[in-house]
Amino acid sequence: MMPLSDNTSPAPKRPKGELARERLKSAAIALLDRVGYHQLRVKDITAEAGVAAGLFHHYYNGLDALIDEILEDHLAAFEATEQIERDVSKGDWFSRLRSHYRVAVQAHAAHPGIMRCIDQFCVDDPAFRARWQASYNRRLKLLAAVFPYVFPNSDLNEHEVNLVVHALSGIGQEVLRTRYIERNADLLALGLSEDELAEWLAALFYRGLFACNPPRRVLNHADRILSLKR
Amino acid sequence: MMPLSDNTSPAPKRPKGELARERLKSAAIALLDRVGYHQLRVKDITAEAGVAAGLFHHYYNGLDALIDEILEDHLAAFEATEQIERDVSKGDWFSRLRSHYRVAVQAHAAHPGIMRCIDQFCVDDPAFRARWQASYNRRLKLLAAVFPYVFPNSDLNEHEVNLVVHALSGIGQEVLRTRYIERNADLLALGLSEDELAEWLAALFYRGLFACNPPRRVLNHADRILSLKR
DNA sequence: ATTATTATTGAATTTGGATTCAATATCAAT
DNA sequence: ATTGATATTGAATCCAAATTCAATAATAAT
């Protein structure tokens, strides 16, 4: 399971080859929505792509190289939308959270297989694990960094802030995993749109962060959560 | 990856055999703290146990059968402590949460490898996945069931309550995973004892649940979290 | 002490799948 | 039309690891 980083996956030299290579990648992505990373077989991918088994190794150095490339693409996409978010997030805190969760919900809805694969691949490939955790932690630190401004009277030290941020991030992680990967019946039964779910998650995060409900006026869908208080 | 449930793993008929079988199980548990379930090899287990490779199949029908047995043991242990919890939890809400998290923290601290393995094995073995999810969901429903009493004025329907409960459960999940499985440097640097971490998690859960801080008097360690408010 | 049962060994076999590669087809350039 | 480069095929090969099993050792029963 040696981490091959970008390595020497042979590149196609003609449009036709380019196409075949893409077809293999798409086939793998499609399959990941149906089976886990450890169930994935080279033969299944080539079958799904409609090419001979041997062609796979003409374009990829092995399953891990392909997976790594797929996940790397998505990691790059995340980082890109994160940039966008910074602009969006000039607004109030609740809007920032909501727009953040919109992106996260969309990612899970569009590619549940890839999101699941990230977790699985992290266990096996130390190099990818390092990159993914670094990316995730960096995003959390972004939030942790503004704590002193949001809570000028806070007594928490840096590490405690990190604990809080990690904890709150679990709210979205768990719901998205349960809803889109596990496809839990209860959460499916809610029938929430992606925007609605994003708002609920933002509201729940907000409560954990500020120990109070978000103001009613910012809520479009999840205002019933306001009734949850002592 | 056929789920063999308990199946026909041959039972030893003498104390000596019983011992060898246990040694194999312990060896596997020890290894799981070091490597992931998919890295686990029969040969490694027999080596760790100090027996010949062939003996493994004398006592187990394959790796999955052993893993299934190990996880089943722990699942049973969880369910048992849950019973105890109900007695402990006659107190106030915060104490209930804290004693719940004490058990969860202890489980992760004592057997990080097994906790990680649960997630991985769930992906591969549908039968175990069903049992684990059922067990997890049942515990969440226990909490959801008391919502009407805790929040008599709540407008949330049953599914929405489930969403909230799932979301809040993510707080502990993510922190425990990050602290004990990923061994995240920031969380390790906190140097919290198991009881202290349990209290922090309880406090964070409490904030998400009630949209307010827990009363100062119930906090022994995590009282600095009270300074997090607007 | 002999016999039957269970435990243990490790080399041989099987298995599931990745990987290679020689042969063939397609394409672009001249 | 010929040539050289790239693309594609699928059967043959390889490989790591699980699994089997005949042989041997330990133990219990008589």
Coordinates of C-alpha atoms in Angstrom, one line a residue, chain A residues 36-229:
Chain A
G36 CA -16.9 0.4 -0.9
Y37 CA -13.4 1.0 -1.9
H38 CA -12.3 -2.5 -0.7
Q39 CA -15.0 -4.1 -2.9
L40 CA -13.8 -2.3 -5.9
R41 CA -12.2 -4.5 -8.6
V42 CA -10.2 -3.5 -11.6
K43 CA -12.3 -5.9 -13.7
D44 CA -15.5 -4.2 -12.5
I45 CA -14.2 -0.8 -13.5
T46 CA -13.2 -1.9 -17.0
A47 CA -16.5 -3.6 -17.5
E48 CA -18.4 -0.5 -16.4
A49 CA -16.2 1.6 -18.7
G50 CA -16.8 -0.9 -21.5
V51 CA -13.1 -1.6 -22.2
A52 CA -10.8 -4.6 -21.9
A53 CA -9.3 -5.4 -18.5
G54 CA -5.7 -4.8 -19.7
L55 CA -6.4 -1.2 -20.6
F56 CA -6.6 -0.2 -17.0
H57 CA -2.9 -0.6 -16.5
H58 CA -2.2 1.3 -19.6
Y59 CA -3.5 4.5 -17.9
Y60 CA -3.2 3.8 -14.2
N61 CA -0.5 2.2 -12.1
G62 CA -3.1 0.4 -10.0
L63 CA -6.3 0.9 -8.2
D64 CA -4.7 3.1 -5.5
A65 CA -3.3 5.4 -8.1
L66 CA -6.8 5.9 -9.7
I67 CA -8.5 6.4 -6.3
D68 CA -5.8 8.8 -5.2
E69 CA -6.4 10.8 -8.4
I70 CA -10.1 10.8 -7.9
L71 CA -9.9 12.0 -4.3
E72 CA -7.2 14.5 -5.1
D73 CA -9.5 16.0 -7.7
H74 CA -12.3 16.4 -5.1
L75 CA -9.9 17.7 -2.5
A76 CA -8.9 20.4 -4.9
A77 CA -12.5 21.2 -5.6
F78 CA -13.2 21.6 -1.9
E79 CA -10.3 23.9 -1.4
A80 CA -11.5 26.0 -4.4
T81 CA -15.1 26.4 -3.0
E82 CA -13.6 27.3 0.3
Q83 CA -12.1 30.3 -1.4
I84 CA -15.5 31.3 -2.7
E85 CA -16.9 30.8 0.8
R86 CA -14.7 33.5 2.2
D87 CA -16.4 36.0 0.0
V88 CA -19.8 34.7 0.7
S89 CA -19.2 34.8 4.3
K90 CA -18.9 38.6 4.8
G91 CA -22.4 38.3 6.2
D92 CA -23.5 37.4 9.7
W93 CA -22.4 34.3 11.5
F94 CA -25.4 32.3 10.8
S95 CA -25.2 33.0 7.0
R96 CA -21.6 31.9 7.0
L97 CA -22.4 28.6 8.6
R98 CA -25.3 28.0 6.3
S99 CA -23.3 28.7 3.2
H100 CA -20.6 26.5 4.5
Y101 CA -23.0 23.6 5.1
R102 CA -24.6 24.2 1.7
V103 CA -21.4 23.2 0.1
A104 CA -20.9 20.3 2.4
V105 CA -24.4 19.0 1.8
Q106 CA -24.1 19.3 -1.9
A107 CA -20.8 17.4 -1.9
H108 CA -22.4 14.5 0.0
A109 CA -25.5 14.5 -2.1
A110 CA -23.7 14.5 -5.3
H111 CA -20.9 12.0 -4.4
P112 CA -21.8 9.9 -1.4
G113 CA -19.5 7.2 -2.6
I114 CA -16.5 9.5 -2.8
M115 CA -17.2 10.9 0.6
R116 CA -17.3 7.4 2.0
C117 CA -14.2 6.4 0.1
I118 CA -12.2 9.3 1.7
D119 CA -12.6 7.8 5.1
Q120 CA -11.7 4.3 3.9
F121 CA -8.8 5.4 1.9
C122 CA -7.4 7.4 4.7
V123 CA -7.0 4.2 6.8
D124 CA -4.9 2.5 4.1
D125 CA -2.9 5.2 2.5
P126 CA -0.8 7.3 5.0
A127 CA 0.2 9.9 2.4
F128 CA -3.4 10.6 1.5
R129 CA -4.4 10.5 5.1
A130 CA -1.9 13.2 5.9
R131 CA -3.1 15.4 3.1
W132 CA -6.8 15.0 4.0
Q133 CA -6.3 15.5 7.7
A134 CA -4.2 18.6 7.0
S135 CA -6.9 20.0 4.8
Y136 CA -9.6 19.3 7.3
N137 CA -7.7 20.6 10.2
R138 CA -6.8 23.7 8.3
R139 CA -10.4 24.5 7.7
L140 CA -11.2 24.0 11.4
K141 CA -8.3 26.3 12.4
L142 CA -9.8 29.0 10.2
L143 CA -12.8 28.9 12.5
A144 CA -10.7 28.5 15.7
A145 CA -8.7 31.6 14.6
V146 CA -11.6 33.9 14.9
F147 CA -12.6 32.8 18.3
P148 CA -10.8 35.6 20.1
Y149 CA -12.8 38.1 18.1
V150 CA -16.1 36.4 18.5
F151 CA -15.6 35.6 22.2
P152 CA -13.3 38.4 23.6
N153 CA -14.1 37.2 27.1
S154 CA -13.3 33.6 26.5
D155 CA -11.1 31.9 29.0
L156 CA -10.3 29.0 26.7
N157 CA -6.8 28.3 25.6
E158 CA -5.9 27.4 22.0
H159 CA -6.2 23.7 22.5
E160 CA -9.6 24.0 24.2
V161 CA -10.8 26.1 21.3
N162 CA -9.7 23.3 19.0
L163 CA -11.6 20.8 21.0
V164 CA -14.8 22.8 20.7
V165 CA -14.3 23.3 17.0
H166 CA -13.7 19.6 16.4
A167 CA -16.7 18.7 18.5
L168 CA -19.0 21.1 16.6
S169 CA -17.7 19.9 13.3
G170 CA -19.0 16.5 14.3
I171 CA -22.5 17.7 14.1
G172 CA -22.4 18.0 10.3
Q173 CA -20.1 15.1 9.8
E174 CA -22.4 12.6 11.6
V175 CA -25.6 13.8 10.0
L176 CA -24.2 13.9 6.5
R177 CA -22.7 10.5 6.9
T178 CA -25.8 9.0 8.3
R179 CA -28.1 10.7 5.8
Y180 CA -26.1 10.2 2.6
I181 CA -23.8 7.3 3.2
E182 CA -25.6 5.2 5.6
R183 CA -29.0 6.3 4.1
N184 CA -30.6 6.1 7.5
A185 CA -34.4 5.7 7.1
D186 CA -35.3 8.3 9.8
L187 CA -33.2 11.0 8.2
L188 CA -34.4 10.1 4.7
A189 CA -38.0 10.3 5.9
L190 CA -37.5 14.0 6.8
G191 CA -37.5 14.7 3.1
L192 CA -35.5 17.9 3.5
S193 CA -34.0 19.6 0.5
E194 CA -30.3 20.3 0.5
D195 CA -30.8 23.9 1.4
E196 CA -33.2 23.0 4.2
L197 CA -30.8 20.4 5.6
A198 CA -27.9 22.9 5.4
E199 CA -30.0 25.4 7.4
W200 CA -30.8 22.8 10.1
L201 CA -27.1 22.0 10.4
A202 CA -26.2 25.6 10.6
A203 CA -28.8 26.2 13.3
L204 CA -27.5 23.2 15.4
F205 CA -23.9 24.3 15.0
Y206 CA -24.9 27.8 16.0
R207 CA -26.6 26.6 19.2
G208 CA -23.5 24.6 20.2
L209 CA -21.2 27.5 19.4
F210 CA -23.1 30.4 21.0
A211 CA -25.2 28.4 23.5
C212 CA -28.3 30.2 22.2
N213 CA -30.7 30.0 19.3
P214 CA -30.0 31.9 16.1
P215 CA -32.3 34.9 15.6
R216 CA -35.6 34.0 14.1
R217 CA -35.3 36.4 11.2
V218 CA -32.3 34.5 9.6
L219 CA -34.1 31.2 9.6
N220 CA -36.0 30.3 6.4
H221 CA -36.9 26.7 7.1
A222 CA -35.6 25.5 10.4
D223 CA -37.4 28.0 12.6
R224 CA -39.1 25.2 14.5
I225 CA -35.8 24.5 16.2
L226 CA -36.4 27.7 18.2
S227 CA -39.0 25.8 20.2
L228 CA -36.2 23.6 21.6
K229 CA -35.3 25.5 24.8

